[in-house]
XYZ file of C-alpha atoms in Angstrom:
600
model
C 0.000 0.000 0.000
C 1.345 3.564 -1.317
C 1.068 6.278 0.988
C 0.674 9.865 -0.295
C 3.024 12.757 1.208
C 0.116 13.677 2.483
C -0.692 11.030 4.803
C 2.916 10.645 5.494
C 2.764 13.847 7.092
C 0.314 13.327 9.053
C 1.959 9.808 10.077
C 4.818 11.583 10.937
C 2.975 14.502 13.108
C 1.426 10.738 14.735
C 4.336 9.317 15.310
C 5.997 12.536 16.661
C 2.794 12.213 19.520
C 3.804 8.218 20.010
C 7.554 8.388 19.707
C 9.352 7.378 23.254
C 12.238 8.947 24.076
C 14.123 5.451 25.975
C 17.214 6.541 27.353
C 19.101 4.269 29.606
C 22.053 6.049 30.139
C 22.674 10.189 28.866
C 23.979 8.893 25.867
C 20.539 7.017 24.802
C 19.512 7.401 21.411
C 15.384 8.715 20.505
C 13.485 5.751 19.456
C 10.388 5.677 17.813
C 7.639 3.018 18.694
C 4.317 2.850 16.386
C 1.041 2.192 18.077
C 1.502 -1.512 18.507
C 4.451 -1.131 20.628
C 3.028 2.005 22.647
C -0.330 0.110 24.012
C 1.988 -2.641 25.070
C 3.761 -0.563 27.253
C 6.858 -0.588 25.376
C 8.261 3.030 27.204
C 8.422 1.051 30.542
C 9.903 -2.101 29.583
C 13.731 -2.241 31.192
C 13.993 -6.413 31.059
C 15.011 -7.956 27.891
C 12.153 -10.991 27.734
C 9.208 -7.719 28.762
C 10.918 -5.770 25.662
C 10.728 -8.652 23.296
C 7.013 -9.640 24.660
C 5.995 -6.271 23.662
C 6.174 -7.338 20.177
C 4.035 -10.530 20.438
C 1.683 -11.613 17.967
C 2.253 -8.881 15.662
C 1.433 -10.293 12.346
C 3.753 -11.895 9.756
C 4.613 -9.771 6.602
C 6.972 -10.826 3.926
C 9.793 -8.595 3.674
C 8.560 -6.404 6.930
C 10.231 -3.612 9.006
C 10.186 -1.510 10.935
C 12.512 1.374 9.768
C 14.120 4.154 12.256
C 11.203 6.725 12.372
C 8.868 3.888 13.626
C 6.995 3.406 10.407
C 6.012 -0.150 8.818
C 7.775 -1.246 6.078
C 9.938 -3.003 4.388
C 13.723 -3.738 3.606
C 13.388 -3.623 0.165
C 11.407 -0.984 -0.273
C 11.573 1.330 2.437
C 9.314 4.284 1.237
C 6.242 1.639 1.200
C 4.908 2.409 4.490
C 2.028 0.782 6.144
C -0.931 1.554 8.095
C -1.076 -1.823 9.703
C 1.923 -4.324 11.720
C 3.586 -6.355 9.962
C 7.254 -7.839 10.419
C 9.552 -11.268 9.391
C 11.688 -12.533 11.315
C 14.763 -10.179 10.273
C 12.435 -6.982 11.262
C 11.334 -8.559 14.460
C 14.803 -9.307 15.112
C 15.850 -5.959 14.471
C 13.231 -3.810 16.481
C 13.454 -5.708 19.469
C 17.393 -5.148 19.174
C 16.283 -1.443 18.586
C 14.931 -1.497 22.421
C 17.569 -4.088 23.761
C 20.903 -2.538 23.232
C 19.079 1.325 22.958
C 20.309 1.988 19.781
C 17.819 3.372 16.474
C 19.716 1.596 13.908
C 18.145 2.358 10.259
C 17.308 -0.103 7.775
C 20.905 1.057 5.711
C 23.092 0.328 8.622
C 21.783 -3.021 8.707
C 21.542 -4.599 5.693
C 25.085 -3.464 4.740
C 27.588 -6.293 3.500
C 29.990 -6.225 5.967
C 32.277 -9.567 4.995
C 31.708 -8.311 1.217
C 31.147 -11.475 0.285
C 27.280 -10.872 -0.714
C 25.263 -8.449 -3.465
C 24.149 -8.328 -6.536
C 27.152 -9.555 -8.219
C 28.126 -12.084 -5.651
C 29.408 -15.991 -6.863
C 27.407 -17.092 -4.310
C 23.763 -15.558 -4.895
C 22.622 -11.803 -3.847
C 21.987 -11.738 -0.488
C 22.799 -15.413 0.308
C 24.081 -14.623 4.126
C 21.534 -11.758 4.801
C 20.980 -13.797 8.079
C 23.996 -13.507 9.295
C 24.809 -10.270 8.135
C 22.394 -8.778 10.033
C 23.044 -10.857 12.952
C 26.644 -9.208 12.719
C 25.971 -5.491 12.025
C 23.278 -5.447 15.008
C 26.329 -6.715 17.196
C 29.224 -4.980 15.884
C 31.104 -3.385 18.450
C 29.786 -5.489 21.209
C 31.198 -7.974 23.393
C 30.383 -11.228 21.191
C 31.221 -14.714 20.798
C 30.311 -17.957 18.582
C 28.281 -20.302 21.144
C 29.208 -23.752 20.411
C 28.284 -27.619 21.575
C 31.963 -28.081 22.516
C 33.033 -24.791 24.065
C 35.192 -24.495 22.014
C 36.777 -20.821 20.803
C 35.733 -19.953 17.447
C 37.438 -16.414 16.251
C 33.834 -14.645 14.928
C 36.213 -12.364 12.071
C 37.340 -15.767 10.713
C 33.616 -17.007 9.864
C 32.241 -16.703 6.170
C 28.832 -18.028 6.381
C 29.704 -21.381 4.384
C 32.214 -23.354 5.458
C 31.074 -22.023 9.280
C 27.168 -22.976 9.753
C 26.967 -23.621 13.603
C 25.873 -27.359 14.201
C 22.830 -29.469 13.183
C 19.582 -27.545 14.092
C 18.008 -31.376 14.730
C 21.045 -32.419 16.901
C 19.222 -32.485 20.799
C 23.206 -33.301 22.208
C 24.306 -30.380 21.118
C 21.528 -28.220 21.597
C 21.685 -29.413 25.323
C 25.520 -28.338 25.505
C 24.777 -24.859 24.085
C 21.515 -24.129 26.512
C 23.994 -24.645 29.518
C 26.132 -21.558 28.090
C 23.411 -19.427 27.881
C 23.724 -16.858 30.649
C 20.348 -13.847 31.701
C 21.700 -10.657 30.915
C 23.166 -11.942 27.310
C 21.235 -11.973 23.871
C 21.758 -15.187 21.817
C 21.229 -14.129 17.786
C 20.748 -17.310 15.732
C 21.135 -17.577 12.075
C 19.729 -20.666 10.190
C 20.996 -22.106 7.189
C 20.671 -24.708 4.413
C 22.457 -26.216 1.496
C 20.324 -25.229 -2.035
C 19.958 -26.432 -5.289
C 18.408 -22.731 -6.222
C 20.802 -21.713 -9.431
C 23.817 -19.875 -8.649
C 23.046 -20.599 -4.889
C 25.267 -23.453 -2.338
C 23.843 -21.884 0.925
C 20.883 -19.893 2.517
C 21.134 -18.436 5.817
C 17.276 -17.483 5.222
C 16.359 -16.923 9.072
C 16.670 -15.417 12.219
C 15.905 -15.729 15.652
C 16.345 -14.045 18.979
C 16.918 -16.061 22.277
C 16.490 -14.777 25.438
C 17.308 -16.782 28.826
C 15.567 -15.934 31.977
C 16.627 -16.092 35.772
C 14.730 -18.968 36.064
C 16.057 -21.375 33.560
C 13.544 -20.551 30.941
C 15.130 -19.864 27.394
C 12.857 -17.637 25.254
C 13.405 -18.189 21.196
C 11.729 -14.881 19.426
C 11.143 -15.358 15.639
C 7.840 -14.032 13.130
C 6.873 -16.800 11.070
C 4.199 -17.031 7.829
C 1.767 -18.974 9.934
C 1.983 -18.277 12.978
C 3.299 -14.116 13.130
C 5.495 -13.134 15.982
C 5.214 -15.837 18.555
C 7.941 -17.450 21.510
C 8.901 -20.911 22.835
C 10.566 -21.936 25.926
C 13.570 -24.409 24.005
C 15.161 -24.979 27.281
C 12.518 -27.795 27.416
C 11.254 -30.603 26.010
C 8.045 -29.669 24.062
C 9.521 -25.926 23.197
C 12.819 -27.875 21.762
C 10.789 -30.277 20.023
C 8.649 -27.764 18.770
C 11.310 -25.844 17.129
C 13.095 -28.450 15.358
C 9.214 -29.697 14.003
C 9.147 -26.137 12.246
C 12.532 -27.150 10.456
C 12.189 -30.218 9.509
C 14.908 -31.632 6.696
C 14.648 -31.535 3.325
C 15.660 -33.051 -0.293
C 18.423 -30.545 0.016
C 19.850 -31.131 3.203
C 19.978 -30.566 7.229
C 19.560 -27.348 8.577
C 22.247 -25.813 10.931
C 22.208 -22.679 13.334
C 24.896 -20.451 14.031
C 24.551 -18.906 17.627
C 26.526 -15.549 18.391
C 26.626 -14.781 22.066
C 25.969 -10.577 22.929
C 25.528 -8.499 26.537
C 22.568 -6.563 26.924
C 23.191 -3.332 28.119
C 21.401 -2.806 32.068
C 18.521 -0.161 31.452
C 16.924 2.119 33.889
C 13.036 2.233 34.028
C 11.614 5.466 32.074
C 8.959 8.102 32.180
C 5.435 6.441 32.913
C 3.705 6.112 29.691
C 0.147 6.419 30.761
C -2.091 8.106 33.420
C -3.961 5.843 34.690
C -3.369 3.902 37.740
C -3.861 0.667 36.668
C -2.017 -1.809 33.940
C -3.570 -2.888 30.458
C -5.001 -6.243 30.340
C -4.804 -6.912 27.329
C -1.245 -7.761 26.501
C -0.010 -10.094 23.806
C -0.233 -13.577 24.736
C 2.938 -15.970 23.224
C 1.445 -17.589 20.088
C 5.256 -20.722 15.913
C 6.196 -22.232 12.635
C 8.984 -21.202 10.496
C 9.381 -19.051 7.453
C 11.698 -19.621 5.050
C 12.131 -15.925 4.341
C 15.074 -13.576 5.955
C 15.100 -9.522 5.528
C 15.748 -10.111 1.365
C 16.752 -13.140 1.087
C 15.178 -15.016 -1.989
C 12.485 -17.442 -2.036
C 13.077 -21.250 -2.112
C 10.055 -22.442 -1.840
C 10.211 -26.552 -0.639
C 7.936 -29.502 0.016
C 7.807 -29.367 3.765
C 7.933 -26.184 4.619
C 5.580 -23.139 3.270
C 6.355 -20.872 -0.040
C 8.244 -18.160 0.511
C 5.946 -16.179 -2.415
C 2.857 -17.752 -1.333
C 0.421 -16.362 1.687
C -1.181 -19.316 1.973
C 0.214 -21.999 3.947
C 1.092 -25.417 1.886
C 1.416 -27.970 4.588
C 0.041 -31.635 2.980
C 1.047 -34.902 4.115
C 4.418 -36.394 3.223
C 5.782 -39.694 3.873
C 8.211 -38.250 6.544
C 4.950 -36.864 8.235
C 3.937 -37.961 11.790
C 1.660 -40.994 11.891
C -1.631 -40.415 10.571
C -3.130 -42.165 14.104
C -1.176 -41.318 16.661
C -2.257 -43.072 19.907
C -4.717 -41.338 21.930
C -4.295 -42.470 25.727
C -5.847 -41.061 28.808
C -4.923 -37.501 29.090
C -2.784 -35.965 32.001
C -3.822 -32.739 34.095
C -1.415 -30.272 32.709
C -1.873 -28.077 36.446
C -1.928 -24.456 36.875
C 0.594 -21.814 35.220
C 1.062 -18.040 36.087
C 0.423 -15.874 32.796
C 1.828 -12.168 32.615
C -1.018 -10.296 31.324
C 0.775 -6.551 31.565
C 2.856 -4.469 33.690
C 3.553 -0.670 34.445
C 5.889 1.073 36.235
C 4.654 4.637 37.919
C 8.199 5.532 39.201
C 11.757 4.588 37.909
C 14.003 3.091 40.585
C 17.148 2.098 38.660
C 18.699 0.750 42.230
C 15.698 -1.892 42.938
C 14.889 -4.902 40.749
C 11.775 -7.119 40.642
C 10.276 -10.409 38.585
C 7.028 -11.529 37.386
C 6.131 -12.985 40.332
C 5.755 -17.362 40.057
C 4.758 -20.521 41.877
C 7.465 -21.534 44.626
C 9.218 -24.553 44.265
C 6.244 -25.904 46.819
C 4.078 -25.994 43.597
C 0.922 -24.000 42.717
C -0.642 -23.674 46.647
C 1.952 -20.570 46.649
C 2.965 -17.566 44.701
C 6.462 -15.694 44.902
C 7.047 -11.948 44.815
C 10.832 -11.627 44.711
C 12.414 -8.017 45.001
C 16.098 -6.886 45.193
C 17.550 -3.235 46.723
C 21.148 -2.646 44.926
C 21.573 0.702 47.319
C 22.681 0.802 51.060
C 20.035 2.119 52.245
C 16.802 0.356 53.397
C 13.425 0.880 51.528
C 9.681 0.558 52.924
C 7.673 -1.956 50.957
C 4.298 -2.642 50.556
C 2.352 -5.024 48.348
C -1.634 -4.649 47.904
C -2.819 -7.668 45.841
C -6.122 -8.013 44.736
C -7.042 -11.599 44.168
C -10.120 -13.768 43.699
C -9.694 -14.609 47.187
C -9.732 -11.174 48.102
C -7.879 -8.250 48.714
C -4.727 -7.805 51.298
C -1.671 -6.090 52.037
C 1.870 -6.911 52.894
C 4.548 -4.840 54.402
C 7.981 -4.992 55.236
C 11.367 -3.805 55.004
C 13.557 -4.312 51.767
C 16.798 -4.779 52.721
C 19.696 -2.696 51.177
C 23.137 -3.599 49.857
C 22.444 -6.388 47.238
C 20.300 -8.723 49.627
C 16.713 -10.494 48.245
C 13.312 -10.209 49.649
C 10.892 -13.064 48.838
C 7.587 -12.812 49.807
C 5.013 -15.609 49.584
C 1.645 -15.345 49.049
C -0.591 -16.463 50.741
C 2.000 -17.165 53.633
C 3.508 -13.768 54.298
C 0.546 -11.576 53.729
C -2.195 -10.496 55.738
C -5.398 -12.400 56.832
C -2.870 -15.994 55.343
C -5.368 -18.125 56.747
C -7.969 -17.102 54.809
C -6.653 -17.075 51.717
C -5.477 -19.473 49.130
C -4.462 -19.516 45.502
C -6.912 -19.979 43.013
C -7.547 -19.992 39.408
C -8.236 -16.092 37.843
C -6.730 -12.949 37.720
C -4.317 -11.464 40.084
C -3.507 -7.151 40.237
C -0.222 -6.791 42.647
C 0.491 -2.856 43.158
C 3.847 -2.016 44.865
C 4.816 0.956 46.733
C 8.264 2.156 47.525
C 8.726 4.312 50.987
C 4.761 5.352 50.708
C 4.560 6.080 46.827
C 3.805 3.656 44.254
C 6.351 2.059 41.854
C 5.055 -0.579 39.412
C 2.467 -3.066 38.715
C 1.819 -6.677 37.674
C -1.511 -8.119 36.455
C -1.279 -11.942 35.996
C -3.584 -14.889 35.560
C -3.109 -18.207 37.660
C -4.414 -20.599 34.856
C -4.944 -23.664 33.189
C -3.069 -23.816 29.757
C -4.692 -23.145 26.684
C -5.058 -26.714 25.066
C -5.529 -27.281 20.615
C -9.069 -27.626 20.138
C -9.648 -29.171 16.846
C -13.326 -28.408 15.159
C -14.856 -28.855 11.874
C -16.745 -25.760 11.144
C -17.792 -27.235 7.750
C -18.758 -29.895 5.498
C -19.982 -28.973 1.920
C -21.114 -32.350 0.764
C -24.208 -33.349 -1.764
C -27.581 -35.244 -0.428
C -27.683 -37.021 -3.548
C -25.311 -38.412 -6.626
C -26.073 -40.236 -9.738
C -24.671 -42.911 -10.057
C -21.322 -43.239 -12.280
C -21.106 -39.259 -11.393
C -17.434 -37.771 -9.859
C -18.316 -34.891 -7.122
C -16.291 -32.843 -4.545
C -16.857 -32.807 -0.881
C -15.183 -30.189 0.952
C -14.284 -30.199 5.104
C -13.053 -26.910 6.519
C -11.807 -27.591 9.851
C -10.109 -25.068 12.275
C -8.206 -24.803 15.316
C -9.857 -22.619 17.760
C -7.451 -23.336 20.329
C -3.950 -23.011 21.119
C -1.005 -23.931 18.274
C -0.264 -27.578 17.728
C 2.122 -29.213 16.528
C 0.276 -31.150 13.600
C -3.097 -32.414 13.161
C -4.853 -33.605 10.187
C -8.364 -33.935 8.331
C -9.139 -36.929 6.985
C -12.105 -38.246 4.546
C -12.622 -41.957 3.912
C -15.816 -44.146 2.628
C -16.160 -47.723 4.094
C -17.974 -48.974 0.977
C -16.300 -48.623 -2.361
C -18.817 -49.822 -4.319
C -21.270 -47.211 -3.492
C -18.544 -44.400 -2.800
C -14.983 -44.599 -4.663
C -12.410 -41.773 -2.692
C -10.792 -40.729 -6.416
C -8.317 -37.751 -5.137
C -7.666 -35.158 -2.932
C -6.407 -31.307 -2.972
C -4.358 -30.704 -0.844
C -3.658 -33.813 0.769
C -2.540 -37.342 -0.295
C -4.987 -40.264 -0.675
C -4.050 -43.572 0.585
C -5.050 -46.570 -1.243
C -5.931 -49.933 -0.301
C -2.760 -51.868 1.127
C -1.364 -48.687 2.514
C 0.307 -49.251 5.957
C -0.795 -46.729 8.744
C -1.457 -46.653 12.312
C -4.744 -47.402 14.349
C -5.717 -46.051 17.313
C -4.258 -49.129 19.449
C -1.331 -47.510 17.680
C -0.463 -51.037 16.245
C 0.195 -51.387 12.351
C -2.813 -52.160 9.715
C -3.638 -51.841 6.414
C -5.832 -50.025 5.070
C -9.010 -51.924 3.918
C -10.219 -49.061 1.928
C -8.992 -45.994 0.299
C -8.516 -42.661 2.627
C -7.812 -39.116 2.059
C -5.899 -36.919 4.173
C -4.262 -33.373 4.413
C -1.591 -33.787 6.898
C -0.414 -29.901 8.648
C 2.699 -29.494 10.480
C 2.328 -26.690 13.003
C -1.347 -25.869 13.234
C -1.780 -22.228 14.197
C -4.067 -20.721 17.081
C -7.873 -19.843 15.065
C -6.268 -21.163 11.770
C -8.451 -22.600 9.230
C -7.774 -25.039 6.376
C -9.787 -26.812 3.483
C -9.854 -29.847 1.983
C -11.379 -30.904 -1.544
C -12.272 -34.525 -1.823
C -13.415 -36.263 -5.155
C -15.773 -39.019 -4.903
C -17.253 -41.443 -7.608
C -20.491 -42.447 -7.145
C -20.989 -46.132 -7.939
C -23.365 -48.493 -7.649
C -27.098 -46.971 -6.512
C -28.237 -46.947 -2.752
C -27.477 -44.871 0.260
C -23.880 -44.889 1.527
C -22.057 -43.179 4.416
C -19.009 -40.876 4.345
C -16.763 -40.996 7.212
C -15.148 -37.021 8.242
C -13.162 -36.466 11.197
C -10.221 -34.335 12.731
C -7.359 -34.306 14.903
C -4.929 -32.334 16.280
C -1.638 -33.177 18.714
C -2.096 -31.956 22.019
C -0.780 -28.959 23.425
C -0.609 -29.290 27.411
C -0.265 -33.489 26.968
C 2.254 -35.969 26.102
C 3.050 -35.710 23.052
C 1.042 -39.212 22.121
C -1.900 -37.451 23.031
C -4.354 -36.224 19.908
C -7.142 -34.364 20.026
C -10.226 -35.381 17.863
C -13.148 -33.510 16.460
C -15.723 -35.557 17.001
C -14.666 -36.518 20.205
C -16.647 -39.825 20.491
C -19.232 -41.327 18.055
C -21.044 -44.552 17.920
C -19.139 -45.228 14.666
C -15.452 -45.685 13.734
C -13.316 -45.733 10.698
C -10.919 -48.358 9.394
C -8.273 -46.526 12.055
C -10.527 -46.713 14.873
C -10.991 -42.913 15.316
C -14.560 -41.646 16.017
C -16.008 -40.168 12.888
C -18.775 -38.052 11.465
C -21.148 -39.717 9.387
C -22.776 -38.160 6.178
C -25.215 -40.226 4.319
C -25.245 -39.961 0.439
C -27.820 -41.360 -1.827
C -26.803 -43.112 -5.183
C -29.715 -43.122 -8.101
């Protein structure tokens, strides 16, 4: 979308009103935040994992920036501004850097060459390494290292992007090694690579992510991807490490690698309040993944498993390599309660005291932690009023000076404890500092949100004649949290009356083909099937599937439909179905939807 000079004036007379002067030291550079950034709070955020939440959700847009007057656009064509968010992974990467080290780079200083070993008249491809070009101009000057399995020293000036990729994105071992360097107070810039068969092309380092570790062990991986926009995942775990090497799966061309380069983030002070009221936003982002193979200006590669580059659409169908088509569905387990961050504000900066988003103790989830720090000598008054569904109530004390912690435990330490008790719903904590206030929390002691799979529609005829070829369509969405992978699948128990001929998108399975049933055990099929297999199924994301059917012989004849998804908050064995449970099965043993078609 064009913008007249017009409406870029009065942009700029907006953005003038919006833009946050962040200044962390006397030295801090103006930077400007567009609307997105502002409701979030961005002015008040001083921790590195509250900056990068700020941008959250913001949708995906190929090519997106933000440039260094706060306007949405893109790299390649930086006087196409936007009205609307929209960033990939390299402008993500780059704004929350912006905030990070306090520093308005513009879009020129970093997409320069810096190895000049990349552009338009480059052996190698134009822009081949924009990945980790970027990665290296947004840390020039900076304390930085290569992070690798071993330990090992690796001299960064000595690196040229191809015969240096990091190690195997898919390699847990080594992933394991280089989560137990990762240190709070650093920012870990990854860029990911592959081998090519694109013409005049060996290598692609066509994305970028941000990592982030926390004081409690968590390790936050930033990136904006086609599917699923700006989004996080814990990788110092299980699910979130699983999860990320699921968006990368290999390819025909190769494995994927990841170079990590090691940075310190700058301490900032809190700022200037950014709002007048006396109470935070709820309505913060919320974390939301799947990778796109798209960096900054990279070209497009577009390749079976993954989506286009070119294309908006996502282009996820089932592959051999795919998960299982009937994964086993035991019992369930309670995933507990978690502690979401809904927003924050700060009312008055104290660069001397330092707080967290308060968390369960290590007793479990019949306790929450408030945990507070004083760097100066001198002791400060503290008092917390939480309002809670239990009710409301106060604690005071005295925060220690000189370094020491103060942990306070709700509902142990606060008053009227015998009342009270933790339950499930939202939580406001307001802290005061000697008698005036200094910041606030709101949170939400919750279950997880767990993949809800759901047909929302089946377009399918009454009645056929018979020798006649017709489509059936099944739209099916995920109104819950991301999964993993999930699928919709379309079979007919009787042939005769109701032939599956193809599918788009999808694959169809023919009689004979091996898959697994819902005892998980090995069968064959006994009748054709079609399917449309999705890796990474987004939060409220919807997909379609067109079935072809032959009519055959005349009578009535039923259709089988169902859907599945992997569960989010379960092991990972655990799927989903839509419908839940039915009086009738397919070949698989999966409850299914029936639709009755006549023949004439």
């Amino acid at each position: 979308m064009k913008i007249t000079r017009n409406s870029v004036n009065k942009l700029l007379a907006a953005l003038v009103l919006l833009g946050i002067l962040i200044a962390s030291s006397a030295q801090g550079e103006r930077l400007y935040a567009p609307d997105y950034l502002w409701r979030n709070n961005i002015a008040e955020k001083t921790d590195p994992i509250d900056i990068a939440n700020t941008h959250l959700r913001i949708p995906y847009r190929e090519d997106g920036a933000l440039d260094d007057q706060g306007r949405f656009t893109t790299f390649n064509s930086p006087d196409q501004l936007f009205d609307t968010p929209g960033l990939n992974c390299s402008g993500l990467v780059l704004s929350v850097s912006r905030f990070l080290f306090n520093k308005n780079w513009s879009l020129e200083d970093v997409t320069k060459d810096p190895q000049g070993n990349s552009g338009p008249n480059s052996s190698l491809g134009k822009d081949w390494d924009f990945g980790l070009d970027l990665i290296l101009n947004l840390t020039e000057g900076t304390r930085r290292k290569i992070v690798t399995p071993s330990g090992a020293e690796l001299p960064l000036e000595s690196v040229d992007g191809l015969t240096t990729r990091g190690f195997d994105l898919h390699d847990a071992g080594a992933w394991r090694n280089v989560l137990a360097q990762m240190r709070p107070g650093h920012a870990y810039f990854g860029s990911i690579s592959k081998p090519t068969t694109k013409p005049g092309y060996k290598v692609l380092h066509y994305h970028v992510v941000l990592m982030l570790p926390a004081d409690n062990g968590e390790v936050w991986l930033y990136h904006s991807t086609q599917r699923s926009n700006v989004h996080r995942m814990n990788i110092n775990s299980p699910n979130g490490l699983h999860r990320l090497m699921s968006q990368f799966r290999t390819t025909r061309t190769g494995g994927k690698s990841i170079l990590i380069v090691e940075t310190d983030v700058p301490k900032l002070d809190a700022v200037a309040e950014t709002e007048s009221d006396e109470s935070p936003r709820a309505d913060g982002p919320t974390p939301a993944g799947s990778e796109q193979a798209a960096s900054g200006r990279e070209p497009s590669e577009p390749e079976p498993s993954e989506e286009s580059h070119e294309s908006a659409a996502p282009r996820s169908e089932a592959r051999a390599d795919a998960p299982p088509h009937a994964p086993r569905p035991p019992q369930r387990q309670d995933p507990g309660l978690v502690i979401e961050h809904r927003s924050g504000k700060v009312y008055q900066p104290h660069p001397e005291l330092v707080s967290h988003i308060p968390k369960f103790t290590d007793k479990g989830v019949d306790e929450v932690l408030f945990w507070f720090r004083n760097r100066e000598d001198r002791p400060r008054e503290l008092e917390v009023a939480l309002k809670s569904p239990a009710g409301e109530t106060h604690y005071r004390g005295t925060l220690p000076g000189r370094g020491k912690d103060l942990s306070v435990v709700f509902p142990r330490d606060f008053d009227n404890a015998a009342s009270l008790s933790v339950r499930e719903g939202r939580y406001l904590a307001e802290v005061k500092i000697d008698g005036r206030p200094w910041s606030a929390n709101l949170f939400e002691v919750t279950v997880p949100r767990e993949a809800e799979p759901r047909i929302v529609e089946v377009r399918v005829p009454r009645s056929v004649r018979s020798g006649e070829t017709f489509t059936v369509t099944v739209t099916a969405r995920n109104t819950g949290a991301e999964s993993d992978y999930g699928g919709i699948t379309v079979s007919s128990p009787d042939p005769s009356g109701l032939q599956i001929a193809s599918v788009k998108p999808g694959t169809l399975y023919g009689r004979g083909s091996t898959v697994l049933s819902v005892t998980s055990d090995k069968i064959h099929t006994k009748v054709p099937m079609a399917e449309r297999w999705i890796n990474l199924w987004g939060e409220g994301t919807t997909y379609d599937m067109n079935v072809r059917v032959k009519a055959g012989r005349p009578g009535t004849y039923p259709l089988y439909v169902r859907c599945a998804l992997r569960g989010v908050n379960v092991k990972s064995s655990v799927v989903l179905m839509d419908p839940k449970d039915s009086d009738t099965v397919d070949q698989q043993g999966f409850p299914v939807k029936v639709y009755r078609i006549a023949v004439q």
